[in-house]
Tab-separated table of C-alpha atoms and ligand atoms in Angstrom:
chain	number	residue	atom	x	y	z
A	1	MET	CA	41.445	-40.609	28.802
A	2	SER	CA	44.058	-41.065	26.064
A	3	GLU	CA	42.744	-42.646	22.900
A	4	LEU	CA	44.193	-45.939	21.684
A	5	ARG	CA	45.597	-45.183	18.241
A	6	PHE	CA	47.119	-47.434	15.579
A	7	ASN	CA	48.782	-44.870	13.337
A	8	GLY	CA	51.669	-46.456	11.453
A	9	ARG	CA	50.469	-49.995	12.235
A	10	VAL	CA	49.486	-52.551	9.623
A	11	ALA	CA	46.833	-55.129	10.484
A	12	VAL	CA	45.712	-58.279	8.697
A	13	ILE	CA	42.226	-59.399	9.660
A	14	THR	CA	40.991	-62.678	8.253
A	15	GLY	CA	37.331	-63.290	7.524
A	16	ALA	CA	36.759	-59.532	7.712
A	17	GLY	CA	34.081	-59.316	5.014
A	18	GLN	CA	31.272	-59.428	7.557
A	19	GLY	CA	30.368	-60.168	11.155
A	20	LEU	CA	33.041	-59.793	13.817
A	21	GLY	CA	35.972	-59.472	11.408
A	22	ARG	CA	34.328	-56.602	9.564
A	23	GLN	CA	33.814	-54.793	12.850
A	24	HIS	CA	37.459	-55.341	13.865
A	25	ALA	CA	38.582	-53.979	10.474
A	26	LEU	CA	36.376	-50.882	10.652
A	27	GLU	CA	37.478	-50.103	14.194
A	28	LEU	CA	41.228	-50.546	13.683
A	29	ALA	CA	41.058	-48.500	10.467
A	30	ALA	CA	39.095	-45.756	12.237
A	31	ARG	CA	41.862	-45.674	14.848
A	32	GLY	CA	44.545	-45.178	12.207
A	33	ALA	CA	45.686	-48.691	11.228
A	34	LYS	CA	46.209	-49.705	7.617
A	35	VAL	CA	44.156	-52.839	7.172
A	36	VAL	CA	44.202	-55.901	4.938
A	37	VAL	CA	40.593	-57.037	4.758
A	38	ASN	CA	40.785	-60.750	3.966
A	39	ASP	CA	37.669	-62.718	3.148
A	40	LEU	CA	37.072	-65.694	0.902
A	41	GLY	CA	33.431	-64.677	0.644
A	42	GLY	CA	31.905	-68.161	0.839
A	43	ALA	CA	28.817	-69.543	2.537
A	44	LEU	CA	28.625	-70.322	6.244
A	45	ASP	CA	29.629	-73.939	5.560
A	46	GLY	CA	32.706	-72.764	3.669
A	47	SER	CA	31.394	-73.550	0.205
A	48	GLY	CA	31.785	-71.089	-2.672
A	49	SER	CA	33.624	-67.793	-2.786
A	50	SER	CA	33.063	-64.161	-3.728
A	51	THR	CA	35.141	-60.999	-3.912
A	52	GLY	CA	32.135	-58.955	-2.759
A	53	PRO	CA	32.359	-58.929	1.063
A	54	ALA	CA	36.059	-57.961	1.324
A	55	ALA	CA	35.667	-55.267	-1.336
A	56	ALA	CA	32.595	-53.812	0.382
A	57	VAL	CA	34.409	-53.466	3.716
A	58	VAL	CA	37.422	-51.833	2.029
A	59	GLU	CA	35.073	-49.375	0.367
A	60	GLU	CA	33.412	-48.608	3.694
A	61	ILE	CA	36.795	-47.983	5.347
A	62	LYS	CA	37.899	-45.696	2.529
A	63	LYS	CA	34.627	-43.785	2.671
A	64	ASN	CA	35.330	-43.161	6.354
A	65	GLY	CA	38.774	-41.780	5.441
A	66	GLY	CA	40.767	-44.909	6.347
A	67	GLU	CA	43.261	-47.063	4.459
A	68	ALA	CA	42.581	-50.666	3.497
A	69	VAL	CA	43.106	-53.247	0.775
A	70	ALA	CA	41.054	-56.318	0.006
A	71	ASN	CA	42.337	-59.882	-0.192
A	72	THR	CA	40.219	-62.911	-1.055
A	73	ASP	CA	42.688	-65.741	-0.456
A	74	ASN	CA	41.875	-68.839	1.544
A	75	VAL	CA	43.389	-68.973	5.050
A	76	ALA	CA	43.279	-72.774	4.913
A	77	THR	CA	46.050	-73.243	2.342
A	78	PRO	CA	49.748	-72.382	2.791
A	79	GLU	CA	49.715	-70.449	-0.513
A	80	GLY	CA	46.610	-68.525	0.539
A	81	ALA	CA	48.100	-67.634	3.914
A	82	GLN	CA	51.356	-66.473	2.296
A	83	ALA	CA	49.404	-64.367	-0.191
A	84	ILE	CA	47.412	-62.717	2.617
A	85	VAL	CA	50.603	-61.639	4.391
A	86	GLN	CA	52.204	-60.647	1.079
A	87	THR	CA	49.235	-58.349	0.418
A	88	ALA	CA	50.134	-56.417	3.576
A	89	LEU	CA	53.817	-56.227	2.599
A	90	ASP	CA	53.039	-55.126	-0.973
A	91	ALA	CA	50.432	-52.540	-0.019
A	92	PHE	CA	51.861	-51.174	3.229
A	93	GLY	CA	55.461	-52.437	3.486
A	94	LYS	CA	55.073	-54.409	6.726
A	95	ILE	CA	52.785	-56.299	9.060
A	96	ASP	CA	52.304	-55.651	12.800
A	97	ILE	CA	48.973	-57.188	13.711
A	98	VAL	CA	47.251	-60.459	12.819
A	99	VAL	CA	43.665	-61.091	13.834
A	100	ASN	CA	42.756	-64.694	12.992
A	101	ASN	CA	39.004	-64.562	12.709
A	102	ALA	CA	37.907	-66.472	9.577
A	103	GLY	CA	35.576	-69.331	10.329
A	104	ILE	CA	32.972	-71.760	9.062
A	105	LEU	CA	30.501	-74.183	10.598
A	106	ARG	CA	29.726	-77.819	9.803
A	107	ASP	CA	27.652	-78.761	12.833
A	108	LYS	CA	26.591	-82.404	13.213
A	109	SER	CA	26.086	-84.709	16.151
A	110	PHE	CA	29.254	-86.729	16.736
A	111	LYS	CA	27.606	-89.932	15.524
A	112	ASN	CA	26.757	-88.359	12.175
A	113	MET	CA	29.929	-86.308	11.674
A	114	ALA	CA	31.945	-87.491	8.680
A	115	PRO	CA	35.747	-87.290	8.938
A	116	GLU	CA	35.719	-84.701	6.111
A	117	GLU	CA	33.411	-82.474	8.158
A	118	PHE	CA	35.876	-82.646	11.023
A	119	ASP	CA	38.833	-81.891	8.747
A	120	GLN	CA	37.196	-78.950	6.947
A	121	VAL	CA	36.444	-77.108	10.164
A	122	ILE	CA	39.890	-77.798	11.640
A	123	ALA	CA	41.414	-76.648	8.340
A	124	VAL	CA	39.875	-73.178	8.460
A	125	HIS	CA	39.903	-72.362	12.189
A	126	LEU	CA	42.955	-74.122	13.577
A	127	ARG	CA	45.200	-74.797	10.605
A	128	GLY	CA	44.190	-71.473	8.994
A	129	SER	CA	45.206	-69.558	12.132
A	130	PHE	CA	48.462	-71.528	12.214
A	131	LEU	CA	49.175	-70.854	8.535
A	132	VAL	CA	48.462	-67.118	8.520
A	133	THR	CA	50.361	-66.540	11.769
A	134	HIS	CA	53.202	-68.739	10.504
A	135	ALA	CA	53.454	-66.663	7.326
A	136	ALA	CA	53.553	-63.435	9.365
A	137	TRP	CA	55.887	-64.748	12.086
A	138	PRO	CA	59.309	-64.146	10.417
A	139	HIS	CA	58.318	-60.513	9.793
A	140	LEU	CA	57.109	-60.028	13.366
A	141	ARG	CA	60.288	-61.573	14.743
A	142	GLU	CA	62.543	-59.546	12.517
A	143	GLN	CA	60.993	-56.234	13.564
A	144	ALA	CA	60.729	-57.429	17.183
A	145	TYR	CA	57.100	-56.407	17.311
A	146	GLY	CA	53.820	-58.175	16.821
A	147	ARG	CA	50.318	-58.506	18.176
A	148	VAL	CA	48.274	-61.603	17.333
A	149	VAL	CA	44.724	-62.515	18.290
A	150	MET	CA	43.174	-65.942	17.809
A	151	THR	CA	39.417	-66.369	17.769
A	152	SER	CA	38.433	-69.245	20.018
A	153	SER	CA	34.904	-69.914	21.213
A	154	PRO	CA	32.983	-70.777	24.372
A	155	ALA	CA	31.970	-73.908	22.408
A	156	GLY	CA	35.594	-75.035	22.562
A	157	LEU	CA	36.297	-73.889	26.104
A	158	PHE	CA	33.167	-75.384	27.610
A	159	GLY	CA	31.876	-77.847	24.980
A	160	ASN	CA	28.777	-77.719	22.824
A	161	PHE	CA	26.484	-80.390	21.437
A	162	GLY	CA	26.949	-80.934	17.694
A	163	GLN	CA	30.285	-79.137	17.452
A	164	ALA	CA	32.962	-81.815	17.912
A	165	ASN	CA	34.903	-80.399	14.947
A	166	TYR	CA	34.482	-76.731	15.877
A	167	ALA	CA	35.109	-77.227	19.603
A	168	SER	CA	38.294	-79.196	18.887
A	169	ALA	CA	39.575	-76.425	16.635
A	170	LYS	CA	38.648	-73.700	19.093
A	171	MET	CA	40.303	-75.360	22.088
A	172	GLY	CA	43.289	-76.135	19.877
A	173	LEU	CA	43.660	-72.400	19.386
A	174	VAL	CA	44.072	-71.943	23.136
A	175	GLY	CA	47.086	-74.273	23.101
A	176	LEU	CA	48.445	-72.499	20.033
A	177	THR	CA	47.990	-69.143	21.770
A	178	LYS	CA	49.893	-70.231	24.879
A	179	THR	CA	52.735	-71.763	22.884
A	180	LEU	CA	53.134	-68.814	20.528
A	181	ALA	CA	53.060	-66.477	23.535
A	182	ALA	CA	56.072	-68.391	24.900
A	183	GLU	CA	57.891	-68.430	21.559
A	184	GLY	CA	57.090	-64.797	20.811
A	185	ALA	CA	58.048	-63.384	24.224
A	186	LYS	CA	61.664	-62.646	23.271
A	187	TYR	CA	60.521	-60.729	20.197
A	188	ASN	CA	57.827	-58.563	21.792
A	189	ILE	CA	55.148	-60.601	20.047
A	190	LYS	CA	52.029	-60.854	22.223
A	191	VAL	CA	49.529	-63.567	21.387
A	192	ASN	CA	46.074	-63.772	22.986
A	193	ALA	CA	42.687	-65.289	22.219
A	194	ILE	CA	39.094	-64.171	22.446
A	195	ALA	CA	36.089	-66.433	22.842
A	196	PRO	CA	33.315	-64.149	21.593
A	197	ILE	CA	29.581	-64.200	21.452
A	198	ALA	CA	27.854	-61.937	18.941
A	199	TRP	CA	24.896	-61.725	16.638
A	200	THR	CA	26.207	-62.620	13.164
A	201	ARG	CA	25.118	-64.932	10.365
A	202	MET	CA	26.848	-67.687	12.332
A	203	THR	CA	24.560	-67.302	15.345
A	204	GLU	CA	21.431	-65.451	14.172
A	205	GLU	CA	19.309	-68.575	14.379
A	206	MET	CA	20.437	-69.349	17.924
A	207	PHE	CA	19.391	-66.162	19.714
A	208	PRO	CA	15.973	-64.543	20.191
A	209	PRO	CA	15.590	-61.387	18.034
A	210	GLU	CA	15.714	-59.027	21.015
A	211	TYR	CA	19.383	-59.949	21.473
A	212	LYS	CA	20.404	-58.627	18.067
A	213	GLU	CA	21.443	-55.234	19.426
A	214	LYS	CA	22.554	-56.428	22.842
A	215	LEU	CA	24.971	-58.889	21.230
A	216	SER	CA	26.228	-56.628	18.470
A	217	ALA	CA	29.694	-57.342	17.080
A	218	GLU	CA	30.645	-53.802	18.125
A	219	LEU	CA	30.683	-55.032	21.722
A	220	VAL	CA	33.404	-57.608	20.968
A	221	THR	CA	35.853	-55.515	18.965
A	222	PRO	CA	37.108	-53.288	21.852
A	223	VAL	CA	38.784	-56.314	23.431
A	224	VAL	CA	40.537	-57.143	20.160
A	225	ALA	CA	41.589	-53.498	19.792
A	226	TRP	CA	43.155	-53.519	23.242
A	227	LEU	CA	44.888	-56.889	22.796
A	228	VAL	CA	46.523	-55.798	19.518
A	229	HIS	CA	47.550	-52.381	20.805
A	230	GLU	CA	51.221	-51.694	21.476
A	231	SER	CA	50.493	-50.768	25.082
A	232	ASN	CA	49.090	-54.229	25.841
A	233	GLU	CA	51.843	-56.286	27.458
A	234	GLY	CA	49.667	-59.274	28.357
A	235	THR	CA	50.161	-62.498	26.445
A	236	GLY	CA	48.983	-66.106	26.303
A	237	GLU	CA	45.535	-65.387	27.728
A	238	THR	CA	41.990	-66.077	26.601
A	239	TYR	CA	39.026	-63.755	27.200
A	240	THR	CA	35.343	-64.404	26.776
A	241	VAL	CA	33.601	-61.347	25.401
A	242	GLY	CA	30.062	-60.527	24.397
A	243	GLY	CA	27.330	-57.988	25.048
A	244	GLY	CA	29.853	-55.649	26.668
A	245	ARG	CA	31.008	-58.199	29.253
A	246	VAL	CA	34.596	-59.412	29.177
A	247	ALA	CA	36.288	-61.948	31.426
A	248	ARG	CA	39.502	-63.908	31.566
A	249	VAL	CA	39.175	-67.669	31.158
A	250	PHE	CA	41.969	-69.724	32.605
A	251	VAL	CA	43.199	-73.283	32.762
A	252	ALA	CA	44.124	-74.034	36.351
A	253	GLU	CA	45.056	-77.112	38.332
A	254	GLY	CA	43.493	-78.140	41.612
A	255	PRO	CA	45.558	-79.044	44.695
A	256	GLY	CA	45.357	-82.724	43.801
A	257	PHE	CA	46.295	-85.806	45.767
A	258	THR	CA	49.712	-87.425	45.983
A	259	GLY	CA	49.959	-91.107	46.924
A	260	GLN	CA	52.464	-91.665	49.723
A	261	ASN	CA	53.396	-95.222	48.680
A	262	GLY	CA	52.895	-95.145	44.931
A	263	LEU	CA	49.439	-94.849	43.439
A	264	ARG	CA	46.958	-97.683	43.065
A	265	ALA	CA	43.514	-97.586	41.422
A	266	GLU	CA	42.033	-97.914	44.927
A	267	ASP	CA	43.935	-94.808	46.040
A	268	VAL	CA	42.398	-92.923	43.141
A	269	ARG	CA	38.908	-94.193	44.067
A	270	ASP	CA	39.321	-93.413	47.768
A	271	ASN	CA	40.659	-89.910	47.147
A	272	TRP	CA	38.409	-89.012	44.229
A	273	GLN	CA	36.848	-86.096	46.091
A	274	GLN	CA	40.244	-84.576	46.915
A	275	ILE	CA	41.428	-85.161	43.331
A	276	ASN	CA	38.424	-83.203	42.076
A	277	GLU	CA	38.902	-80.254	44.451
A	278	THR	CA	39.398	-76.951	42.641
A	279	GLU	CA	40.639	-74.854	45.584
A	280	PRO	CA	43.298	-73.780	46.140
A	281	TYR	CA	44.231	-73.887	42.494
A	282	LEU	CA	47.524	-73.367	40.731
A	283	LEU	CA	47.486	-70.983	37.809
A	284	ALA	CA	50.714	-72.039	36.113
A	285	LYS	CA	52.164	-69.464	33.731
A	286	ASN	CA	53.830	-72.193	31.700
A	287	ILE	CA	54.560	-75.906	31.709
A	288	GLY	CA	57.645	-75.296	33.883
A	289	GLU	CA	55.552	-73.977	36.765
A	290	GLN	CA	53.172	-76.924	36.505
A	291	THR	CA	56.046	-79.412	36.456
A	292	MET	CA	57.560	-77.739	39.529
A	293	ALA	CA	54.285	-78.345	41.380
A	294	ILE	CA	54.655	-82.063	40.704
A	295	PHE	CA	58.315	-82.034	41.739
A	296	ASP	CA	57.363	-80.234	44.973
A	297	ALA	CA	54.674	-82.822	45.706
A	298	ILE	CA	56.961	-85.839	45.236
A	299	LYS	CA	60.216	-84.644	46.729
B	1	NAI	P1	30.736	-64.823	9.902
B	1	NAI	O1	30.291	-66.020	9.151
B	1	NAI	O2	29.881	-63.601	9.877
B	1	NAI	O3	32.197	-64.384	9.436
B	1	NAI	C1	33.206	-65.295	9.147
B	1	NAI	C2	33.901	-64.843	7.889
B	1	NAI	O4	35.012	-65.704	7.607
B	1	NAI	C3	32.995	-64.898	6.662
B	1	NAI	O5	32.918	-63.614	6.049
B	1	NAI	C4	33.656	-65.909	5.743
B	1	NAI	O6	33.542	-65.604	4.361
B	1	NAI	C5	35.096	-65.870	6.210
B	1	NAI	N1	35.812	-67.108	5.884
B	1	NAI	C6	35.376	-68.377	6.089
B	1	NAI	N2	36.285	-69.263	5.651
B	1	NAI	C7	37.333	-68.539	5.180
B	1	NAI	C8	38.583	-68.905	4.608
B	1	NAI	N3	38.919	-70.192	4.441
B	1	NAI	N4	39.434	-67.927	4.243
B	1	NAI	C9	39.093	-66.618	4.400
B	1	NAI	N5	37.906	-66.222	4.918
B	1	NAI	C10	37.038	-67.171	5.312
B	1	NAI	O7	30.945	-65.303	11.401
B	1	NAI	P2	31.345	-64.505	12.747
B	1	NAI	O8	30.326	-64.820	13.746
B	1	NAI	O9	31.696	-63.107	12.452
B	1	NAI	O10	32.654	-65.327	13.158
B	1	NAI	C11	33.951	-64.793	13.236
B	1	NAI	C12	34.790	-65.688	14.117
B	1	NAI	O11	34.281	-65.667	15.441
B	1	NAI	C13	34.792	-67.157	13.689
B	1	NAI	O12	36.083	-67.700	13.896
B	1	NAI	C14	33.802	-67.784	14.650
B	1	NAI	O13	34.019	-69.163	14.809
B	1	NAI	C15	34.080	-66.991	15.899
B	1	NAI	N6	33.007	-67.045	16.869
B	1	NAI	C16	31.837	-66.388	16.658
B	1	NAI	C17	30.838	-66.440	17.610
B	1	NAI	C18	29.585	-65.668	17.486
B	1	NAI	O14	28.808	-65.644	18.476
B	1	NAI	N7	29.323	-65.030	16.361
B	1	NAI	C19	30.959	-67.294	18.804
B	1	NAI	C20	32.254	-67.876	18.961
B	1	NAI	C21	33.218	-67.772	18.003
């Protein structure tokens, strides 16, 4: 089995001071990539900052014989995102890989969620992934090569009590992934998303202790490593991954119902079962394919 190597590649990994991001950074560096370890070093709710976590991971990579530099800028500001990408250019002369991983939590039931708590979570996860990728994009386009991973979440794909802000951001990343996959296709830029589950400070209170090893971050990183490798040609997809299991998640459309003489509310009521059928489903590769399905139905 040939080993997946990253020699000559430069990767930026956000939020890589601990948890999943740290694991991604260690693994890509061990496989030959030069890595920018970004981490603001704040608390789980996004408050505060520290240079410690990013520096510690860089030290660990260097001790293992790899190459890495630390960056402690904030993914949630345009200046921070620019500075993160600039760190890669200054230290290693280019950027090939972006893993958007930085994240915070501000969980509240919807009734109690303040608008600021919504905005802060969107700012880091969704806007932060936009900003960092946007800063890298001209460089990826120019060299006609890029691999980008977004970090979504099952909470966004399937919904989760108390996470209206987080789930909105995480599902937003799926739309961003699909659109950037379309815009990057011409430039050999592949953009995919993972929806992980792992034992980190973000989840340690959710899982029973016996799952600590079974859900180690090490069991998520291999999917990221494959998605950002040059031999991966897939793009625009989302994969759940955790505990060594990995599966594609897809947005599909059921066969639907088409009114023969217009569509009245009563037609919708009377055909509700057919409208909710999931088989056979259409897995449209892009909006064009979905629109064609409508055109076919009404012609
Ligand atoms: P973590 O809390 O261990 O790591 C997140 C890192 O992001 C922290 O080191 C933090 O300092 C950094 N960070 C936060 N805001 C930042 C900012 N504005 N700029 C730069 N760095 C910032 O959490 P974990 O679990 O490793 O999460 C990584 C990603 O995976 C997050 O996007 C999270 O939402 C996602 N995720 C994790 C799941 C899990 O089961 N652990 C489940 C689903 C998604």
